[in-house]
PDB file of C-alpha atoms and ligand atoms in Angstrom:
ATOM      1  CA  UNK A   8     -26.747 -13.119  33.302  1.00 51.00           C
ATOM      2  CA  UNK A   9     -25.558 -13.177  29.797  1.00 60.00           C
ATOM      3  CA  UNK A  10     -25.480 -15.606  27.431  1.00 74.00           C
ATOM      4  CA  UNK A  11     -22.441 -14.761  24.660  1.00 73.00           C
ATOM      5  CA  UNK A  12     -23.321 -17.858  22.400  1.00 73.00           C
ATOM      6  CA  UNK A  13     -26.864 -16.671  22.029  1.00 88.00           C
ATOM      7  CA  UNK A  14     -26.107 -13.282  21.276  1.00 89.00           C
ATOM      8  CA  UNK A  15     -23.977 -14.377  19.016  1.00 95.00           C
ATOM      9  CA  UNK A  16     -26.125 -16.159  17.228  1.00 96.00           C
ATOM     10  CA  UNK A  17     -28.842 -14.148  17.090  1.00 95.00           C
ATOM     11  CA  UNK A  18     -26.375 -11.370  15.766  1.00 96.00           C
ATOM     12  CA  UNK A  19     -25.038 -13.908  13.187  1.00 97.00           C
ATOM     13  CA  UNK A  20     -28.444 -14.886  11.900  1.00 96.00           C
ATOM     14  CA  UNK A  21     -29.683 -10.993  11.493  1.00 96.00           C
ATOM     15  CA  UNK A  22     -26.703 -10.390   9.245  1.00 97.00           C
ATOM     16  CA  UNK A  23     -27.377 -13.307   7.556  1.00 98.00           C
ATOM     17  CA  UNK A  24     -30.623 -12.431   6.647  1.00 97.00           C
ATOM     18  CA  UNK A  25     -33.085  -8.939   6.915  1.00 96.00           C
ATOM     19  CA  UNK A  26     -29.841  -7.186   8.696  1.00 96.00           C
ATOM     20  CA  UNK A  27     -27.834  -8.129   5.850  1.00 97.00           C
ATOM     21  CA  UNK A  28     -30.069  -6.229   3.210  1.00 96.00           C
ATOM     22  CA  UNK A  29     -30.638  -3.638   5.065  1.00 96.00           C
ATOM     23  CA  UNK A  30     -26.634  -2.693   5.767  1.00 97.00           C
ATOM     24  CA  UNK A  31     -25.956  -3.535   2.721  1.00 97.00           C
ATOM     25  CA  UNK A  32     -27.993  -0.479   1.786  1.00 97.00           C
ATOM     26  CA  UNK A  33     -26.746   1.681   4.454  1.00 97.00           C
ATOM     27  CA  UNK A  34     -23.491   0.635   3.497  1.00 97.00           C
ATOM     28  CA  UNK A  35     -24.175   1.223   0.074  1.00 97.00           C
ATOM     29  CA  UNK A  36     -24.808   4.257  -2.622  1.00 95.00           C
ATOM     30  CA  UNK A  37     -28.576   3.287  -3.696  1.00 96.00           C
ATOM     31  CA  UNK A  38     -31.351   4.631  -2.860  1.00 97.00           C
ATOM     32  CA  UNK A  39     -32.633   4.517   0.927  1.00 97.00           C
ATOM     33  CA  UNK A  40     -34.763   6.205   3.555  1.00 96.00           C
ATOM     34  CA  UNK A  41     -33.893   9.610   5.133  1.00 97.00           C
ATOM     35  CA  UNK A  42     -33.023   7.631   8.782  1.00 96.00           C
ATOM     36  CA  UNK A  43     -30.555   5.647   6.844  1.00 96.00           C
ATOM     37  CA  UNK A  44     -29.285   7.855   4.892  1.00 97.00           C
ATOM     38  CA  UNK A  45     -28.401   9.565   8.289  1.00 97.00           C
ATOM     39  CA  UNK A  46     -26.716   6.713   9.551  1.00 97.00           C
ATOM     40  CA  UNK A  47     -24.908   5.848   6.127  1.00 98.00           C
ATOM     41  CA  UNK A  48     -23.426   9.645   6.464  1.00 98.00           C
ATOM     42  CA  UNK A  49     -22.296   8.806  10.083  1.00 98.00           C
ATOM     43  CA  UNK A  50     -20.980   5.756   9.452  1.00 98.00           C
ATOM     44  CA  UNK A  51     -18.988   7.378   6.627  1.00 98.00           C
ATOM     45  CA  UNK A  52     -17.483   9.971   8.663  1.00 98.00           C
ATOM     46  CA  UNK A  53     -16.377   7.024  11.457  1.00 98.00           C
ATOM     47  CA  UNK A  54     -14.663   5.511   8.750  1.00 98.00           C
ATOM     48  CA  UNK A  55     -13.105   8.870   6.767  1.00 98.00           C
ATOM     49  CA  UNK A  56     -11.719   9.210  10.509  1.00 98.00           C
ATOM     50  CA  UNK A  57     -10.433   6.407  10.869  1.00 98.00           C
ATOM     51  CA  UNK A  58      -9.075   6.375   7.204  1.00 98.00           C
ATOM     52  CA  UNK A  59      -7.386  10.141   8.223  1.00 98.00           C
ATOM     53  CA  UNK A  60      -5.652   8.542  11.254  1.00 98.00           C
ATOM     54  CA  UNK A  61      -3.946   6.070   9.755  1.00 98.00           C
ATOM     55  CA  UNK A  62      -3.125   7.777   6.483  1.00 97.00           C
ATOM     56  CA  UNK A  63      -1.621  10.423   8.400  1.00 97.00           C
ATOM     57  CA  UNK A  64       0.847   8.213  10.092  1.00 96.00           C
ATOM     58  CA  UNK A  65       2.099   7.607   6.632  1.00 95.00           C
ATOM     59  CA  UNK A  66       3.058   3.933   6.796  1.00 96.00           C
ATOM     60  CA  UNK A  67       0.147   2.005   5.466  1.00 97.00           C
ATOM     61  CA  UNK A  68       2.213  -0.089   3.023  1.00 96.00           C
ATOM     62  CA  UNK A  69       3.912  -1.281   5.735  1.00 94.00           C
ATOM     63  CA  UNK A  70       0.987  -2.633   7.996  1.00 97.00           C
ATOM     64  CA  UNK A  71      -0.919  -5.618   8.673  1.00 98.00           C
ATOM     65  CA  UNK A  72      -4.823  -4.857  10.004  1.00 98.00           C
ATOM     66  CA  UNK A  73      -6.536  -7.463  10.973  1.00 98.00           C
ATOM     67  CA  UNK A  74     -10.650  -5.625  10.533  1.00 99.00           C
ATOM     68  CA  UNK A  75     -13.052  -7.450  12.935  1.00 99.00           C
ATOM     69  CA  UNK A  76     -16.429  -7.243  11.932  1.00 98.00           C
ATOM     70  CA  UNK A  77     -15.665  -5.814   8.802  1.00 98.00           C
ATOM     71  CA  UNK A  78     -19.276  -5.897   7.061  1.00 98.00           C
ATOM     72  CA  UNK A  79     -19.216  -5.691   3.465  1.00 98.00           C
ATOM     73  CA  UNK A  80     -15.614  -4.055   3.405  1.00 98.00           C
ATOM     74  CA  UNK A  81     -16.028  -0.610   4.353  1.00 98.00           C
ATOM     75  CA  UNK A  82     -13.313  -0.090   5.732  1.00 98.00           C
ATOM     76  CA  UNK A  83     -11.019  -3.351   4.207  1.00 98.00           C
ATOM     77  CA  UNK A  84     -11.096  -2.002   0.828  1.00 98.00           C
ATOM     78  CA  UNK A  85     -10.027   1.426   1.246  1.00 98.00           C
ATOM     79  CA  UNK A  86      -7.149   0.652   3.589  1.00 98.00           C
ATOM     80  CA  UNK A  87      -6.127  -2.357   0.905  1.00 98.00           C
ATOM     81  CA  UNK A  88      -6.314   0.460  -1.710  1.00 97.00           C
ATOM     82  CA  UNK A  89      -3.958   2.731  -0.141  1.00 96.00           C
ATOM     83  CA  UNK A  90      -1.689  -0.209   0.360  1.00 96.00           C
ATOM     84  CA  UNK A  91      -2.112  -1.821   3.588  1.00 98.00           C
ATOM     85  CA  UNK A  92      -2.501  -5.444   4.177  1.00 98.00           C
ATOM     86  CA  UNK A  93      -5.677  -6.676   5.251  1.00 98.00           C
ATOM     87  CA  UNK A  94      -7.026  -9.925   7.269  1.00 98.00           C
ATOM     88  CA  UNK A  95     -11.058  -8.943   7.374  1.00 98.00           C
ATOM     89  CA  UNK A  96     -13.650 -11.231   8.623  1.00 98.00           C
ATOM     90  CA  UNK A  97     -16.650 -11.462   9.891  1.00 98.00           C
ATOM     91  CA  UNK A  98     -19.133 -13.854  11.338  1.00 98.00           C
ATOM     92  CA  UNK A  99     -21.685 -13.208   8.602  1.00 98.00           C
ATOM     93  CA  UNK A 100     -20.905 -15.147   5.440  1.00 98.00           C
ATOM     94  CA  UNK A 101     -23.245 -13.412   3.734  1.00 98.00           C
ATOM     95  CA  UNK A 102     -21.578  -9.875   4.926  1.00 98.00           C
ATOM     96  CA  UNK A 103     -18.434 -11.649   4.058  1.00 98.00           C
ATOM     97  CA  UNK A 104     -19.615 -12.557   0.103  1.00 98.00           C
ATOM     98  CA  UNK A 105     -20.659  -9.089  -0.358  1.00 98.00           C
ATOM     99  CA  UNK A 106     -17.694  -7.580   0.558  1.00 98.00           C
ATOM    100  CA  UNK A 107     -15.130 -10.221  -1.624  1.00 98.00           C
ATOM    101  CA  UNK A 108     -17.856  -8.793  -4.490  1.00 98.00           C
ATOM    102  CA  UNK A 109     -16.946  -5.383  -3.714  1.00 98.00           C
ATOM    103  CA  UNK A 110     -13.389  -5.726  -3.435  1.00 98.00           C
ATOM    104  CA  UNK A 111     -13.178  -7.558  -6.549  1.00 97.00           C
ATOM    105  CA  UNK A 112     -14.977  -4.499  -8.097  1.00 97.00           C
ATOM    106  CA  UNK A 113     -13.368  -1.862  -6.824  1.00 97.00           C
ATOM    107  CA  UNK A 114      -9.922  -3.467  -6.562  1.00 97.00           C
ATOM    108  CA  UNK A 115      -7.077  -3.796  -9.386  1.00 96.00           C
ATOM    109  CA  UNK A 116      -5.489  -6.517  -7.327  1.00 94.00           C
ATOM    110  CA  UNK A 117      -6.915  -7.945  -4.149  1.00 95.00           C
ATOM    111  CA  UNK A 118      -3.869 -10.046  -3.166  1.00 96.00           C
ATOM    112  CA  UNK A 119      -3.180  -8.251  -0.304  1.00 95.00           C
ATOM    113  CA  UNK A 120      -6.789  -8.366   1.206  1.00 98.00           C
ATOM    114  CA  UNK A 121      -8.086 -11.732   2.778  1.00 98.00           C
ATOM    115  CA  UNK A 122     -11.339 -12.169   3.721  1.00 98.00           C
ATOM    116  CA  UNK A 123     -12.431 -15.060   6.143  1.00 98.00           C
ATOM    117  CA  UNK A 124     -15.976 -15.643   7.754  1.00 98.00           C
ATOM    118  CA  UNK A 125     -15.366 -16.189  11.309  1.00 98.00           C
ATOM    119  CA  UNK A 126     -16.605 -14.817  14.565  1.00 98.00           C
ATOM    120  CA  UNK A 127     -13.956 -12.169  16.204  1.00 98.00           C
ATOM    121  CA  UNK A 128     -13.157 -14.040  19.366  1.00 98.00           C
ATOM    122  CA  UNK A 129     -11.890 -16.890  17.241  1.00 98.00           C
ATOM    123  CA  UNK A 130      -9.082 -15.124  15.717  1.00 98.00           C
ATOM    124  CA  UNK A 131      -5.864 -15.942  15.847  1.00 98.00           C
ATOM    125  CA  UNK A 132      -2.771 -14.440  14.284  1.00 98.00           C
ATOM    126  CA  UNK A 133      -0.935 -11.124  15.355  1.00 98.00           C
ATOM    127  CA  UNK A 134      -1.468  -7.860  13.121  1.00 98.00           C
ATOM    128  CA  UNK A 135       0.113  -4.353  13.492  1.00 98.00           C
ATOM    129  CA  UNK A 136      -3.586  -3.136  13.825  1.00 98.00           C
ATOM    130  CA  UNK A 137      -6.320  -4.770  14.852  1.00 99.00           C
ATOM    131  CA  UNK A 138      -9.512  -2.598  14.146  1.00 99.00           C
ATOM    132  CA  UNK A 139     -13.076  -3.145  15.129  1.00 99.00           C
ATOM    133  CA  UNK A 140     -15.828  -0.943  14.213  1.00 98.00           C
ATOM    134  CA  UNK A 141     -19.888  -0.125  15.245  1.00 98.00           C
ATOM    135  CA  UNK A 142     -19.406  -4.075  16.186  1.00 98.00           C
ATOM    136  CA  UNK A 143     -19.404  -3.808  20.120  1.00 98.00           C
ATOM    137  CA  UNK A 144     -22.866  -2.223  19.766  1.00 97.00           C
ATOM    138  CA  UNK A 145     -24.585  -5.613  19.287  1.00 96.00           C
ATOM    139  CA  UNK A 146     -23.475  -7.140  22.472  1.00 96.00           C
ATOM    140  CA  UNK A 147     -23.688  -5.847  26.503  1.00 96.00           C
ATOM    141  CA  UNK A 148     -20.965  -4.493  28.015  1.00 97.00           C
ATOM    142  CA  UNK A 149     -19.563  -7.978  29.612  1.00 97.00           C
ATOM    143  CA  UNK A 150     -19.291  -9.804  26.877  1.00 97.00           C
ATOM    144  CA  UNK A 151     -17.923  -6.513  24.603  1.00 98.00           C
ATOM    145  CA  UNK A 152     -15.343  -6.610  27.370  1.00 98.00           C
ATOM    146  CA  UNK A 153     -13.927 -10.102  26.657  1.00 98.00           C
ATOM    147  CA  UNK A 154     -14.111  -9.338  23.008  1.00 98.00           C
ATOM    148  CA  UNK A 155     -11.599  -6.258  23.464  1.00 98.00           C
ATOM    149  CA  UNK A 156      -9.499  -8.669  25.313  1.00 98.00           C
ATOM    150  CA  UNK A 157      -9.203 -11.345  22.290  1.00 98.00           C
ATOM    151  CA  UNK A 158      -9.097  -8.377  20.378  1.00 98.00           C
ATOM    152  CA  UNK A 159      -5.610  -6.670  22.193  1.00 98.00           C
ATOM    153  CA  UNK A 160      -3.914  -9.811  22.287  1.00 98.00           C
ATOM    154  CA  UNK A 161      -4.067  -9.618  18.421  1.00 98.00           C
ATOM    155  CA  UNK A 162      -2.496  -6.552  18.450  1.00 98.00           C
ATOM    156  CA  UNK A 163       1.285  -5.976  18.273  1.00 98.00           C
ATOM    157  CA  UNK A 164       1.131  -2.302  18.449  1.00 98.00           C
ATOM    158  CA  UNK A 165      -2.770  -0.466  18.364  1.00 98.00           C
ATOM    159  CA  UNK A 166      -6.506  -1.781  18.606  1.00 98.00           C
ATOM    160  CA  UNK A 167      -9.096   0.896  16.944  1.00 98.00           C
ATOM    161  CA  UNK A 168     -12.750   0.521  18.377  1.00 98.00           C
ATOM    162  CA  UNK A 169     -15.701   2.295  17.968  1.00 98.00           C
ATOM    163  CA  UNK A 170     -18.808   2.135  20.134  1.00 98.00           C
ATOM    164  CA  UNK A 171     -22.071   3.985  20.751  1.00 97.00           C
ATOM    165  CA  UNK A 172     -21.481   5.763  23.621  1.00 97.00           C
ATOM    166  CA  UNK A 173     -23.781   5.618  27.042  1.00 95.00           C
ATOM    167  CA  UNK A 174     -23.985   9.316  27.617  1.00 81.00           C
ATOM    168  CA  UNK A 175     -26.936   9.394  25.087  1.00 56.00           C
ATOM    169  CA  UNK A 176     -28.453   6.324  25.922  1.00 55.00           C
ATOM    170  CA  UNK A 177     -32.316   7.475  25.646  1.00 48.00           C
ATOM    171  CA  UNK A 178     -31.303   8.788  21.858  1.00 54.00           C
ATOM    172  CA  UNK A 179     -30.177   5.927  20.478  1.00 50.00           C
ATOM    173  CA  UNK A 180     -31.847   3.591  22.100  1.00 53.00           C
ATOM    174  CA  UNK A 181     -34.956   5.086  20.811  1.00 50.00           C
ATOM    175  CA  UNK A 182     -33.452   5.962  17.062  1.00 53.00           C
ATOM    176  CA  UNK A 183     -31.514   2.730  16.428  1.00 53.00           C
ATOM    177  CA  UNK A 184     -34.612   0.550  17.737  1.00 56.00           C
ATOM    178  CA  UNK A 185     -36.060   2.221  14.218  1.00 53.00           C
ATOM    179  CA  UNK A 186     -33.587   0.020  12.581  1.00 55.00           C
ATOM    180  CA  UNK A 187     -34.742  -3.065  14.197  1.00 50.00           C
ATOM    181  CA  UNK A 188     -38.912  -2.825  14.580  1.00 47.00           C
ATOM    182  CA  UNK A 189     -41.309  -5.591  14.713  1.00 47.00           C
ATOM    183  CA  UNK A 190     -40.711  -9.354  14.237  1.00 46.00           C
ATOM    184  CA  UNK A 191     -37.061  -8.789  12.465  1.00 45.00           C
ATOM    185  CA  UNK A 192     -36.239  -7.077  15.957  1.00 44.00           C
ATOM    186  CA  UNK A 193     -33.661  -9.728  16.254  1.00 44.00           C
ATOM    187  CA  UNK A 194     -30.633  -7.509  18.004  1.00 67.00           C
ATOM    188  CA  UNK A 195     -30.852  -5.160  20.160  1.00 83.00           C
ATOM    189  CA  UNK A 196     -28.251  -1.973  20.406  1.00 93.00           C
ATOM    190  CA  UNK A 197     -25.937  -2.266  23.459  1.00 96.00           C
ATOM    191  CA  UNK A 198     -24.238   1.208  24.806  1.00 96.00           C
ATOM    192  CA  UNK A 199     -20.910   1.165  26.491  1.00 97.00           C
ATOM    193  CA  UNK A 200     -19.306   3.635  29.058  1.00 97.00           C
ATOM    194  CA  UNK A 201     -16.551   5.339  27.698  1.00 98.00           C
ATOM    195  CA  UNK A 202     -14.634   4.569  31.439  1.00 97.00           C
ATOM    196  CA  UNK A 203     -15.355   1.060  31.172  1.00 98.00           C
ATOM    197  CA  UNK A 204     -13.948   0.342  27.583  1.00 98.00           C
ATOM    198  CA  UNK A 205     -10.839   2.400  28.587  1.00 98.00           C
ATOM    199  CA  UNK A 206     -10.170   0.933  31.774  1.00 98.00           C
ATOM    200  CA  UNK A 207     -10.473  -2.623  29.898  1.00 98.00           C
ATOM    201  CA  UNK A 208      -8.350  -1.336  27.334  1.00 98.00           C
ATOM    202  CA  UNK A 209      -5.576   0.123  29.998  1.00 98.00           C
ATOM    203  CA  UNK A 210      -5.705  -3.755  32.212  1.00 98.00           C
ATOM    204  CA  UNK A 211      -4.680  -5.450  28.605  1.00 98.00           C
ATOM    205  CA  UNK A 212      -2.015  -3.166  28.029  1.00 97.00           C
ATOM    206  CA  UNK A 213      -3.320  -0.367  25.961  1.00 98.00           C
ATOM    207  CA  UNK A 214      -3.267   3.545  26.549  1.00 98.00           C
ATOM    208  CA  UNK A 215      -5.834   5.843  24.719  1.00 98.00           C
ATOM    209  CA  UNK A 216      -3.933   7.864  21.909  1.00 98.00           C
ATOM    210  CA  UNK A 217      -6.298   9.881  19.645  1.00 98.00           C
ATOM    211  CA  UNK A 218      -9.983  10.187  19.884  1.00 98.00           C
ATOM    212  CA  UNK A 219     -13.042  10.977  17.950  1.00 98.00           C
ATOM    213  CA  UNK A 220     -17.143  11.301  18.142  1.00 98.00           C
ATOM    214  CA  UNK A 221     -19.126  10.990  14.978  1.00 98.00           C
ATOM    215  CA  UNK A 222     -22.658  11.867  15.961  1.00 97.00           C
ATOM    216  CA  UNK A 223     -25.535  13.100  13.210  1.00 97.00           C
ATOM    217  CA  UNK A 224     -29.169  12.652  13.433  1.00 96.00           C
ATOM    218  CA  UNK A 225     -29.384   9.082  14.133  1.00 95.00           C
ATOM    219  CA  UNK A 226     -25.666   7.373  14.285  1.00 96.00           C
ATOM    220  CA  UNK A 227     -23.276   8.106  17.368  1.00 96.00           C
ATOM    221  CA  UNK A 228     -20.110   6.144  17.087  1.00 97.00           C
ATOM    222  CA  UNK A 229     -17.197   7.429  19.887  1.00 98.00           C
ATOM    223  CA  UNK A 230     -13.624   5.870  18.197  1.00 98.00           C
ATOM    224  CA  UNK A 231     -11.063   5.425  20.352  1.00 98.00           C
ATOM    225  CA  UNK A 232      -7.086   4.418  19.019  1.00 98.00           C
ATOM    226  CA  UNK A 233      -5.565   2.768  21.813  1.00 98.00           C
ATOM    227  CA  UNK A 234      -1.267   1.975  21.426  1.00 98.00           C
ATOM    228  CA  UNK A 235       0.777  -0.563  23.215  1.00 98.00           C
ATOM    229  CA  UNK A 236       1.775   1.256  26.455  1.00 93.00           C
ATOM    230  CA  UNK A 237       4.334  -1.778  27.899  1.00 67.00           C
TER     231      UNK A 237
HETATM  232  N1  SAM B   3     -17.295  -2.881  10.843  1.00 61.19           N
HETATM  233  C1  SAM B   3     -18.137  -2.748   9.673  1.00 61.19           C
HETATM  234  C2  SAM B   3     -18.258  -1.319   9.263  1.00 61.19           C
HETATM  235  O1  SAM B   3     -18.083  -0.435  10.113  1.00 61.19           O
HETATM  236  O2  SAM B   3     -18.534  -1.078   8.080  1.00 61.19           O
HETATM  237  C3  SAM B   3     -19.522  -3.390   9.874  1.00 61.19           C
HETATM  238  C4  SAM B   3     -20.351  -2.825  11.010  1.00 61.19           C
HETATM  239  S1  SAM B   3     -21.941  -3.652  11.149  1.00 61.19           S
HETATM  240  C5  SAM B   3     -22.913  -2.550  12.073  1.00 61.19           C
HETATM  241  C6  SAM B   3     -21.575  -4.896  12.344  1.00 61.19           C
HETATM  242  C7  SAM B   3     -20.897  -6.118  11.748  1.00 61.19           C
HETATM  243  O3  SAM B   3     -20.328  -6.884  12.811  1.00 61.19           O
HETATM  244  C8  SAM B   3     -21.820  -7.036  10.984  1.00 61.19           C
HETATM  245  O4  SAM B   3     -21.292  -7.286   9.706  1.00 61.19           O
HETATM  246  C9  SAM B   3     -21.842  -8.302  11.836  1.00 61.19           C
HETATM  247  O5  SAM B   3     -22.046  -9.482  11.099  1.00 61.19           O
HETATM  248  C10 SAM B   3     -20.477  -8.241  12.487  1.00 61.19           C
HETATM  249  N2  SAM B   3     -20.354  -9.022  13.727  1.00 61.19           N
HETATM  250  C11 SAM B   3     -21.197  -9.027  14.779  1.00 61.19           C
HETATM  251  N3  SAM B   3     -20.737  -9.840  15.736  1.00 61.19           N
HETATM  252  C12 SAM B   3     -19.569 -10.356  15.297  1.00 61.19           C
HETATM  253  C13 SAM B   3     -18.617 -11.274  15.859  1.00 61.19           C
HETATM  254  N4  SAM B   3     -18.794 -11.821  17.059  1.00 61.19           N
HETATM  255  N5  SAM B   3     -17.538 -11.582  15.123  1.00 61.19           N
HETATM  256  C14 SAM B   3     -17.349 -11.041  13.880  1.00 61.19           C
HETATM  257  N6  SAM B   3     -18.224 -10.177  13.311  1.00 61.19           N
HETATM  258  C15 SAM B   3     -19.315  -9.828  14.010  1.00 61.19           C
END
């Protein structure tokens, strides 16, 4: 049995505090360890992917994303760059200050990006694109499942997720628990079958339309663009 309010607040309380420092080096350009240097390269390709996608549709002024999850602004800032409009949020404030610090310095104007701190399933609004990214790994399957539910009935038209896939379960089970040793081993990393997020994707209305793997070292992220099939 699964308990969604304490996962998510022991997920919310590790990004507020030793999760938060270290993604915010992973997610950074500073100096870090060889493992997360690994990951920071994976996670950098999962998001150069995603970037490629959309820019190749060639309609990013025109869209609204709504990034769930979005960390310190990975992937927010880049898209608001090239044009798009952007509702990100996040359920870790902290995650959430350091990415409004970011935008504002890397930015010329921010007015199209909004950043709220907020926990996924409580979002509301519709958006062209609703993307969510190397979040489902923090919870198990079930309650991943009724977040890509909230998730599609955000979307008017695609829903972008990445997950770590459960074909190499023993891998990064055993490399991601580096990330989380000892007392600060506050979440735990969740695989998903590929069949299982596609068939919940398929009963809310979705149908897989491009696909990708990143996998280095120690990061395996499987992205999966789902469109509107009804
Ligand atoms: N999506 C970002 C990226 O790829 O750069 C961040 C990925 S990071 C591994 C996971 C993020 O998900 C953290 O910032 C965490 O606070 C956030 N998160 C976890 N559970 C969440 C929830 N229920 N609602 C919103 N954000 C959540």
């Amino acid at each position: 049995m699964t308990n969604t309010l304490d996962d998510k607040a022991i997920v919310k309380d590790y990004f507020n505090a030793t999760g938060f420092d270290r993604w915010r080096r992973i997610y950074g350009d500073g100096e870090v360890n060889k493992v997360q240097k690994d990951i920071r390269i994976g996670h950098q390709q999962t998001l150069d992917t995603v970037i490629g996608w959309l820019e190749s549709d060639d309609n990013l002024p025109n869209l609204s994303i709504c990034d769930a999850g979005c960390g310190v602004g990975s992937l927010s800032i880049p898209l608001a760059k090239a044009g798009a409009t952007i509702f990100a949020s996040d359920i870790s404030e902290k995650m959430v200050t350091e990415a409004k610090e970011r935008a504002a310095k890397e930015l010329a104007d921010t007015s199209k990006l909004t950043f709220a701190v907020q926990d996924l399933e409580a979002l509301t609004g519709q958006y062209h694109t609703v993307i969510c990214l190397d979040v489902l790994i923090h919870y198990p399957t079930e309650e991943a499942l009724g977040m890509i539910k909230h998730l599609a009935s955000l979307a008017q038209s695609r829903l972008i997720l990445s997950f770590a896939p459960k074909t190499c379960l023993l891998t990064i089970l055993k490399k991601i628990g580096q990330f989380f040793p000892g007392p600060s081993k506050t979440t735990r990393a969740y695989q998903h079958k590929e069949k299982t997020i596609v068939a919940a994707l398929n009963e809310n209305g979705f149908k897989i339309e491009r696909t990708s793997m990143t996998s280095t070292r120690f990061y395996f992220s499987r992205i999966l663009e789902a469109v509107r099939s009804e």
